[in-house]
Amino acid sequence: MSNTIPLVDLQAQYRQIGPEIDAAIRRVLGHTGFILGREVEEFEAAFAAFCGVAYCVGVDSGTAALHLALEACDVGPGDEVITTPFTFFATVETIVQAGAKPVLVDIDPATYNMAPSRIEDAVTPRTKAILPVHLYGQPAEMDVIMDVAKRHHLKVIEDAAQAHGALYKGKRAGSIGDISCFSFYPSKNLGAYGDAGAVVTNNAELADKVRLLRNHGRTTKYEHKTVGWGYRLDALQAAILGAKLPHLEAWNDARRAHSMRYNELLADTDLVLPYEPEHVRAIYHCYTVRSAARDGLSSFLRQKGIDVGIHYPIPMHLQPALKDVGYRAGDFPISERYSQMVLSLPMYPELTEEQVKQVSDAVHAYMDRA
Ligand SMILES: *Cc1c(COP(=O)(O)O)cnc(C)c1O
């Protein structure tokens, strides 16, 4: 009887680095400076260096990072922000929270990211920013996005919540646009043990704005220059992230190795496997395949004790919460079709070769049966 295989295994990672994590937590418990402070500043410096940017501002989630990045870019009522319908809800939710209108662009059929050729058509006199998402850990086509943004004087806000360490033409995801957002949700490639996130940028003015807005717009303990939010990163999460960051490259390499192995083992099936353009280095936050038989395959795998995910089953323009944005079924046919076809297989650094083989064998067993 083979063992069950989870989609993500956070315990395996803790088994590997437990003593380092415990020491980091004990350090914070020792001084009880739980909000912002030394660990947050140290992690911000380390993560900025990792991304190859000048500034990092820690916040309490990826969603908060997106919200503050939009606010720092002065996105507000009457503005439009171009983004993708094929993403996690927070990408679009925060545009609506900022009072702006999300303008969606259907995805590229090969990469699942915003189709580069469609972006410029979506620009109007009201467009304020482009918000690409590096879905599954694969950078969006940033040269095209930066070029359109430059010609139309738009800000570029990267949603790099799934792309810690990914490369686009040698540059880190998150280091190319004006300002970028990371999530450290526990299952992300770099994950906290709770909610956490960060904004990174090379622009000192944007960094200052985000730093002010994350902490009630305060300049001193009881003086508030502007109305902000309580979006601070706490020291325990920062200490944990600081202990994990030195391992991130090796973990990303392990994910890539598993992905290449999946690619080999699944090459002769009907599945459409991930496509990685030459000029990017994806970090496989998800290993996502496509199949017309998705629903049958996913229940079969679950029966075999293999956990799978669907990222994502409902495109943004079909979300009940976003019906007032004004889109209808049929507006983004590729996203709609793919939302019925995508399936994410187990993916985490500590997967063993045997587990990858076991998942692949199960996929073959279903395909041969069907
Ligand atoms: C995880 C994620 C977010 C939100 O991050 P949280 O930390 O959960 O708030 C935003 N965008 C994308 C693409 C994500 O994957």
Short mmCIF file of C-alpha atoms and ligand atoms in Angstrom, two decimals:
data_model
loop_
_atom_site.label_atom_id
_atom_site.label_comp_id
_atom_site.label_asym_id
_atom_site.label_seq_id
_atom_site.Cartn_x
_atom_site.Cartn_y
_atom_site.Cartn_z
CA MET A 1 0.00 0.00 0.00
CA SER A 2 1.60 3.28 -1.04
CA ASN A 3 1.56 6.31 1.24
CA THR A 4 -0.63 9.32 0.63
CA ILE A 5 1.01 12.33 -1.00
CA PRO A 6 -0.14 15.82 -0.04
CA LEU A 7 -0.26 18.76 -2.45
CA VAL A 8 2.10 20.66 -0.14
CA ASP A 9 3.93 19.28 2.91
CA LEU A 10 4.91 21.96 5.42
CA GLN A 11 5.88 19.41 8.07
CA ALA A 12 8.61 17.96 5.88
CA GLN A 13 10.23 21.39 5.72
CA TYR A 14 9.99 21.88 9.48
CA ARG A 15 11.64 18.49 10.02
CA GLN A 16 14.56 19.70 7.91
CA ILE A 17 15.16 23.08 9.57
CA GLY A 18 13.32 22.82 12.90
CA PRO A 19 16.25 23.85 15.14
CA GLU A 20 16.89 27.01 13.08
CA ILE A 21 13.20 27.97 13.27
CA ASP A 22 13.00 27.26 16.99
CA ALA A 23 16.07 29.41 17.67
CA ALA A 24 14.59 32.28 15.65
CA ILE A 25 11.32 32.09 17.59
CA ARG A 26 13.14 31.90 20.93
CA ARG A 27 15.12 35.01 20.06
CA VAL A 28 11.88 37.00 19.68
CA LEU A 29 10.34 35.48 22.81
CA GLY A 30 13.49 36.58 24.65
CA HIS A 31 13.02 40.27 23.91
CA THR A 32 9.20 40.35 23.34
CA GLY A 33 9.40 43.09 20.73
CA PHE A 34 6.65 41.43 18.74
CA ILE A 35 5.66 44.16 16.28
CA LEU A 36 8.13 45.50 13.65
CA GLY A 37 11.58 45.98 15.24
CA ARG A 38 14.92 44.27 14.66
CA GLU A 39 13.83 40.99 13.07
CA VAL A 40 11.55 42.82 10.64
CA GLU A 41 14.32 45.23 9.62
CA GLU A 42 16.82 42.40 9.22
CA PHE A 43 14.43 40.39 7.09
CA GLU A 44 13.54 43.44 4.98
CA ALA A 45 17.23 44.05 4.24
CA ALA A 46 17.86 40.38 3.44
CA PHE A 47 14.81 40.05 1.18
CA ALA A 48 15.59 43.31 -0.67
CA ALA A 49 19.10 41.94 -1.34
CA PHE A 50 17.64 38.60 -2.47
CA CYS A 51 15.33 40.38 -4.93
CA GLY A 52 18.06 42.75 -6.11
CA VAL A 53 16.11 45.88 -5.13
CA ALA A 54 16.84 48.83 -2.85
CA TYR A 55 13.84 48.64 -0.51
CA CYS A 56 11.61 46.05 1.12
CA VAL A 57 8.73 46.90 3.45
CA GLY A 58 7.27 44.01 5.42
CA VAL A 59 3.49 43.85 5.80
CA ASP A 60 1.05 41.35 7.26
CA SER A 61 -0.08 39.63 4.04
CA GLY A 62 0.27 39.57 0.28
CA THR A 63 -3.15 41.14 0.08
CA ALA A 64 -2.00 44.06 2.24
CA ALA A 65 1.08 44.37 0.01
CA LEU A 66 -1.11 44.70 -3.09
CA HIS A 67 -3.45 47.16 -1.41
CA LEU A 68 -0.60 49.40 -0.24
CA ALA A 69 1.26 49.20 -3.55
CA LEU A 70 -1.89 50.42 -5.32
CA GLU A 71 -2.38 53.19 -2.74
CA ALA A 72 1.27 54.24 -3.01
CA CYS A 73 0.84 54.55 -6.78
CA ASP A 74 -2.19 56.80 -6.14
CA VAL A 75 -4.60 54.36 -7.75
CA GLY A 76 -8.11 55.43 -6.79
CA PRO A 77 -11.65 56.12 -7.98
CA GLY A 78 -11.88 56.81 -11.72
CA ASP A 79 -8.67 54.88 -12.45
CA GLU A 80 -8.31 51.61 -14.32
CA VAL A 81 -5.77 48.88 -13.60
CA ILE A 82 -5.00 46.25 -16.23
CA THR A 83 -4.63 42.72 -14.89
CA THR A 84 -5.45 39.08 -15.52
CA PRO A 85 -8.70 37.19 -14.91
CA PHE A 86 -6.68 34.02 -14.19
CA THR A 87 -5.30 34.60 -10.70
CA PHE A 88 -6.06 34.40 -6.99
CA PHE A 89 -8.93 36.69 -5.96
CA ALA A 90 -6.78 39.16 -3.95
CA THR A 91 -5.13 40.51 -7.13
CA VAL A 92 -8.42 41.94 -8.34
CA GLU A 93 -10.02 42.44 -4.92
CA THR A 94 -7.40 45.00 -3.92
CA ILE A 95 -7.93 47.00 -7.12
CA VAL A 96 -11.61 47.24 -6.19
CA GLN A 97 -10.69 48.09 -2.56
CA ALA A 98 -8.59 50.98 -3.86
CA GLY A 99 -11.72 52.26 -5.63
CA ALA A 100 -10.42 51.57 -9.14
CA LYS A 101 -11.75 49.44 -11.98
CA PRO A 102 -9.98 46.19 -12.88
CA VAL A 103 -9.61 45.91 -16.65
CA LEU A 104 -8.95 42.29 -17.50
CA VAL A 105 -6.84 40.88 -20.32
CA ASP A 106 -7.15 37.23 -21.28
CA ILE A 107 -4.17 34.94 -20.81
CA ASP A 108 -1.58 33.56 -23.17
CA PRO A 109 -2.53 29.94 -23.94
CA ALA A 110 1.02 28.67 -23.33
CA THR A 111 2.12 30.54 -20.19
CA TYR A 112 -1.16 31.26 -18.30
CA ASN A 113 0.04 34.85 -17.84
CA MET A 114 -1.54 37.98 -19.37
CA ALA A 115 -1.27 37.71 -23.17
CA PRO A 116 1.42 40.27 -24.07
CA SER A 117 -0.19 41.10 -27.43
CA ARG A 118 -3.50 42.09 -25.82
CA ILE A 119 -2.23 44.46 -23.13
CA GLU A 120 -1.91 47.64 -25.15
CA ASP A 121 -5.46 47.27 -26.52
CA ALA A 122 -6.73 47.49 -22.94
CA VAL A 123 -5.12 50.90 -22.29
CA THR A 124 -7.55 53.85 -22.06
CA PRO A 125 -7.09 57.46 -20.90
CA ARG A 126 -8.12 56.25 -17.43
CA THR A 127 -5.48 53.52 -17.14
CA LYS A 128 -3.17 54.14 -14.19
CA ALA A 129 -1.26 50.90 -13.84
CA ILE A 130 -0.60 47.43 -15.19
CA LEU A 131 -0.63 44.64 -12.59
CA PRO A 132 0.90 41.45 -14.00
CA VAL A 133 0.78 38.23 -11.98
CA HIS A 134 3.66 35.75 -12.28
CA LEU A 135 1.35 32.77 -12.11
CA TYR A 136 2.59 29.43 -10.75
CA GLY A 137 6.04 31.03 -10.34
CA GLN A 138 6.57 31.87 -14.01
CA PRO A 139 7.35 35.53 -14.74
CA ALA A 140 4.95 37.40 -17.02
CA GLU A 141 6.32 38.92 -20.24
CA MET A 142 7.86 41.95 -18.53
CA ASP A 143 9.63 43.54 -21.53
CA VAL A 144 6.32 44.05 -23.31
CA ILE A 145 4.61 45.21 -20.12
CA MET A 146 7.35 47.75 -19.31
CA ASP A 147 7.33 49.01 -22.88
CA VAL A 148 3.55 49.58 -22.93
CA ALA A 149 3.76 51.20 -19.48
CA LYS A 150 6.54 53.53 -20.56
CA ARG A 151 4.78 54.70 -23.69
CA HIS A 152 1.51 55.35 -21.86
CA HIS A 153 3.03 56.65 -18.59
CA LEU A 154 1.63 53.85 -16.45
CA LYS A 155 2.91 52.33 -13.23
CA VAL A 156 3.75 48.62 -13.17
CA ILE A 157 2.83 46.72 -10.00
CA GLU A 158 4.04 43.12 -10.01
CA ASP A 159 2.05 40.50 -8.13
CA ALA A 160 5.00 38.23 -7.33
CA ALA A 161 3.13 36.31 -4.61
CA GLN A 162 3.96 33.03 -6.37
CA ALA A 163 7.38 33.95 -7.75
CA HIS A 164 9.98 34.40 -4.97
CA GLY A 165 13.29 34.00 -6.77
CA ALA A 166 11.98 33.46 -10.30
CA LEU A 167 14.04 35.08 -13.04
CA TYR A 168 13.04 37.03 -16.15
CA LYS A 169 16.04 37.60 -18.44
CA GLY A 170 18.31 37.26 -15.41
CA LYS A 171 16.35 39.68 -13.23
CA ARG A 172 14.33 38.64 -10.22
CA ALA A 173 10.57 38.68 -10.43
CA GLY A 174 9.60 41.70 -8.39
CA SER A 175 12.64 43.77 -9.39
CA ILE A 176 11.43 44.96 -12.78
CA GLY A 177 8.24 46.99 -12.28
CA ASP A 178 7.84 50.16 -10.23
CA ILE A 179 6.72 48.28 -7.14
CA SER A 180 6.09 44.61 -6.38
CA CYS A 181 4.14 42.50 -3.95
CA PHE A 182 5.03 39.23 -2.26
CA SER A 183 2.97 36.93 -0.07
CA PHE A 184 4.54 34.71 2.57
CA TYR A 185 1.36 32.71 3.11
CA PRO A 186 2.57 29.39 4.61
CA SER A 187 2.32 27.39 1.37
CA LYS A 188 4.16 29.92 -0.81
CA ASN A 189 7.74 29.11 -1.89
CA LEU A 190 8.89 31.29 1.00
CA GLY A 191 6.22 30.87 3.66
CA ALA A 192 5.74 32.21 7.17
CA TYR A 193 3.96 30.35 9.97
CA GLY A 194 0.97 32.62 9.65
CA ASP A 195 0.11 35.57 7.42
CA ALA A 196 2.90 37.79 6.10
CA GLY A 197 3.86 39.72 2.98
CA ALA A 198 6.19 42.38 1.59
CA VAL A 199 6.38 45.23 -0.86
CA VAL A 200 9.66 45.71 -2.73
CA THR A 201 10.78 48.60 -4.92
CA ASN A 202 13.76 50.62 -6.11
CA ASN A 203 11.78 53.84 -5.66
CA ALA A 204 12.52 55.53 -2.31
CA GLU A 205 9.37 57.64 -2.43
CA LEU A 206 7.11 54.62 -2.98
CA ALA A 207 8.89 52.71 -0.21
CA ASP A 208 8.39 55.63 2.20
CA LYS A 209 4.70 55.82 1.35
CA VAL A 210 4.17 52.12 1.94
CA ARG A 211 6.13 52.26 5.22
CA LEU A 212 3.91 55.10 6.42
CA LEU A 213 0.64 53.52 5.25
CA ARG A 214 1.31 50.09 6.79
CA ASN A 215 1.52 51.64 10.27
CA HIS A 216 -1.46 54.01 10.61
CA GLY A 217 0.31 56.81 8.77
CA ARG A 218 2.21 57.51 11.95
CA THR A 219 5.38 59.59 12.10
CA THR A 220 5.81 59.21 15.88
CA LYS A 221 3.97 57.06 18.40
CA TYR A 222 0.92 59.32 18.59
CA GLU A 223 1.27 61.60 15.59
CA HIS A 224 -0.36 60.54 12.33
CA LYS A 225 0.51 62.30 9.10
CA THR A 226 -2.07 60.47 7.03
CA VAL A 227 -4.79 57.85 7.39
CA GLY A 228 -3.27 54.42 6.82
CA TRP A 229 -3.87 50.85 7.92
CA GLY A 230 -2.71 48.37 10.54
CA TYR A 231 -0.81 46.17 8.09
CA ARG A 232 2.44 45.63 10.05
CA LEU A 233 4.63 42.55 9.80
CA ASP A 234 5.27 40.96 13.19
CA ALA A 235 8.66 39.94 14.53
CA LEU A 236 7.91 36.22 14.92
CA GLN A 237 6.98 35.89 11.26
CA ALA A 238 9.97 37.99 10.19
CA ALA A 239 12.33 35.86 12.31
CA ILE A 240 10.92 32.67 10.77
CA LEU A 241 11.20 34.10 7.26
CA GLY A 242 14.75 35.23 8.00
CA ALA A 243 15.68 31.68 9.03
CA LYS A 244 14.09 30.23 5.89
CA LEU A 245 15.39 32.70 3.29
CA PRO A 246 18.92 31.20 3.05
CA HIS A 247 17.28 27.90 1.98
CA LEU A 248 15.00 29.37 -0.68
CA GLU A 249 17.30 28.92 -3.69
CA ALA A 250 17.91 25.26 -2.86
CA TRP A 251 14.18 24.71 -2.33
CA ASN A 252 13.39 26.37 -5.66
CA ASP A 253 16.04 24.20 -7.36
CA ALA A 254 14.45 21.10 -5.84
CA ARG A 255 11.02 22.15 -7.14
CA ARG A 256 12.53 22.66 -10.60
CA ALA A 257 14.14 19.23 -10.51
CA HIS A 258 10.82 17.60 -9.56
CA SER A 259 9.10 19.52 -12.34
CA MET A 260 11.63 18.33 -14.94
CA ARG A 261 11.11 14.78 -13.71
CA TYR A 262 7.33 15.13 -13.98
CA ASN A 263 7.86 16.50 -17.51
CA GLU A 264 9.83 13.37 -18.46
CA LEU A 265 7.50 10.91 -16.83
CA LEU A 266 4.33 12.52 -18.21
CA ALA A 267 5.65 13.36 -21.69
CA ASP A 268 3.78 10.51 -23.36
CA THR A 269 0.37 11.29 -21.85
CA ASP A 270 -2.39 13.54 -23.24
CA LEU A 271 -1.69 16.12 -20.53
CA VAL A 272 -0.49 19.56 -21.58
CA LEU A 273 2.61 20.10 -19.46
CA PRO A 274 3.97 23.44 -18.18
CA TYR A 275 5.73 25.52 -20.81
CA GLU A 276 8.75 27.53 -19.72
CA PRO A 277 10.13 30.05 -22.24
CA GLU A 278 13.93 30.11 -22.70
CA HIS A 279 14.34 33.55 -21.16
CA VAL A 280 12.68 32.78 -17.82
CA ARG A 281 13.50 30.61 -14.84
CA ALA A 282 10.24 29.55 -13.23
CA ILE A 283 10.20 28.44 -9.61
CA TYR A 284 7.20 26.08 -9.82
CA HIS A 285 5.08 27.36 -7.00
CA CYS A 286 2.61 25.01 -8.66
CA TYR A 287 3.23 22.22 -11.15
CA THR A 288 0.08 22.70 -13.20
CA VAL A 289 -1.00 20.56 -16.14
CA ARG A 290 -4.04 20.76 -18.38
CA SER A 291 -6.45 18.02 -19.36
CA ALA A 292 -9.91 17.78 -20.90
CA ALA A 293 -10.43 14.92 -18.43
CA ARG A 294 -9.45 17.06 -15.44
CA ASP A 295 -12.35 16.25 -13.16
CA GLY A 296 -12.14 12.48 -13.69
CA LEU A 297 -8.38 12.52 -13.30
CA SER A 298 -8.48 14.59 -10.12
CA SER A 299 -11.02 12.32 -8.39
CA PHE A 300 -9.02 9.27 -9.48
CA LEU A 301 -5.81 10.73 -8.02
CA ARG A 302 -7.56 11.67 -4.79
CA GLN A 303 -8.89 8.11 -4.49
CA LYS A 304 -5.31 6.93 -4.81
CA GLY A 305 -4.30 9.17 -1.88
CA ILE A 306 -2.71 11.83 -4.07
CA ASP A 307 -3.84 15.34 -3.24
CA VAL A 308 -4.27 17.75 -6.15
CA GLY A 309 -5.30 21.39 -6.50
CA ILE A 310 -7.17 23.56 -8.98
CA HIS A 311 -5.59 26.96 -9.55
CA TYR A 312 -8.11 28.41 -10.27
CA PRO A 313 -11.59 27.03 -10.90
CA ILE A 314 -13.40 30.38 -11.40
CA PRO A 315 -11.89 33.23 -13.43
CA MET A 316 -12.22 36.68 -11.88
CA HIS A 317 -14.86 38.03 -14.27
CA LEU A 318 -17.20 35.20 -13.25
CA GLN A 319 -16.80 35.77 -9.50
CA PRO A 320 -20.10 36.73 -7.85
CA ALA A 321 -18.29 39.42 -5.83
CA LEU A 322 -17.09 41.13 -9.01
CA LYS A 323 -20.31 41.09 -11.05
CA ASP A 324 -20.60 44.89 -10.84
CA VAL A 325 -17.32 45.26 -12.70
CA GLY A 326 -19.41 44.52 -15.77
CA TYR A 327 -17.93 41.47 -17.46
CA ARG A 328 -19.89 38.46 -18.69
CA ALA A 329 -19.34 34.79 -19.45
CA GLY A 330 -17.59 34.54 -22.80
CA ASP A 331 -15.48 37.68 -22.34
CA PHE A 332 -12.24 35.77 -21.62
CA PRO A 333 -12.57 32.43 -23.38
CA ILE A 334 -9.07 31.09 -22.71
CA SER A 335 -9.30 31.72 -18.97
CA GLU A 336 -12.78 30.20 -18.90
CA ARG A 337 -11.73 27.09 -20.80
CA TYR A 338 -8.55 26.60 -18.79
CA SER A 339 -10.36 27.03 -15.47
CA GLN A 340 -12.10 23.76 -16.38
CA MET A 341 -8.86 22.03 -17.40
CA VAL A 342 -6.03 22.96 -15.02
CA LEU A 343 -4.81 20.57 -12.37
CA SER A 344 -1.91 21.10 -9.97
CA LEU A 345 0.02 17.99 -8.94
CA PRO A 346 1.87 17.63 -5.61
CA MET A 347 4.77 20.08 -5.54
CA TYR A 348 7.10 20.92 -2.69
CA PRO A 349 10.89 20.75 -2.32
CA GLU A 350 10.91 17.68 -0.06
CA LEU A 351 9.00 15.48 -2.53
CA THR A 352 10.99 12.32 -3.16
CA GLU A 353 11.76 10.88 -6.58
CA GLU A 354 9.64 7.93 -5.59
CA GLN A 355 6.66 10.16 -4.85
CA VAL A 356 7.01 11.91 -8.21
CA LYS A 357 7.08 8.48 -9.83
CA GLN A 358 4.06 7.36 -7.82
CA VAL A 359 2.03 10.41 -8.92
CA SER A 360 3.10 9.93 -12.54
CA ASP A 361 2.23 6.23 -12.43
CA ALA A 362 -1.22 7.08 -11.10
CA VAL A 363 -1.74 9.58 -13.93
CA HIS A 364 -0.73 6.88 -16.42
CA ALA A 365 -3.07 4.39 -14.77
CA TYR A 366 -5.98 6.78 -15.26
CA MET A 367 -5.04 7.66 -18.81
CA ASP A 368 -4.64 4.00 -19.81
CA ARG A 369 -8.01 3.18 -18.26
CA ALA A 370 -9.86 6.09 -19.88
C1 LIG B 1 -1.22 34.19 -2.25
C2 LIG B 1 -1.54 35.22 -3.28
C3 LIG B 1 -1.97 36.52 -2.94
C4 LIG B 1 -2.41 36.90 -1.55
O1 LIG B 1 -1.49 36.73 -0.58
P1 LIG B 1 -1.96 36.55 0.95
O2 LIG B 1 -0.68 36.56 1.69
O3 LIG B 1 -2.70 35.27 1.06
O4 LIG B 1 -2.82 37.72 1.30
C5 LIG B 1 -2.13 37.44 -3.95
N1 LIG B 1 -1.89 37.13 -5.23
C6 LIG B 1 -1.51 35.90 -5.61
C7 LIG B 1 -1.24 35.62 -7.05
C8 LIG B 1 -1.34 34.90 -4.65
O5 LIG B 1 -0.97 33.67 -5.04
#
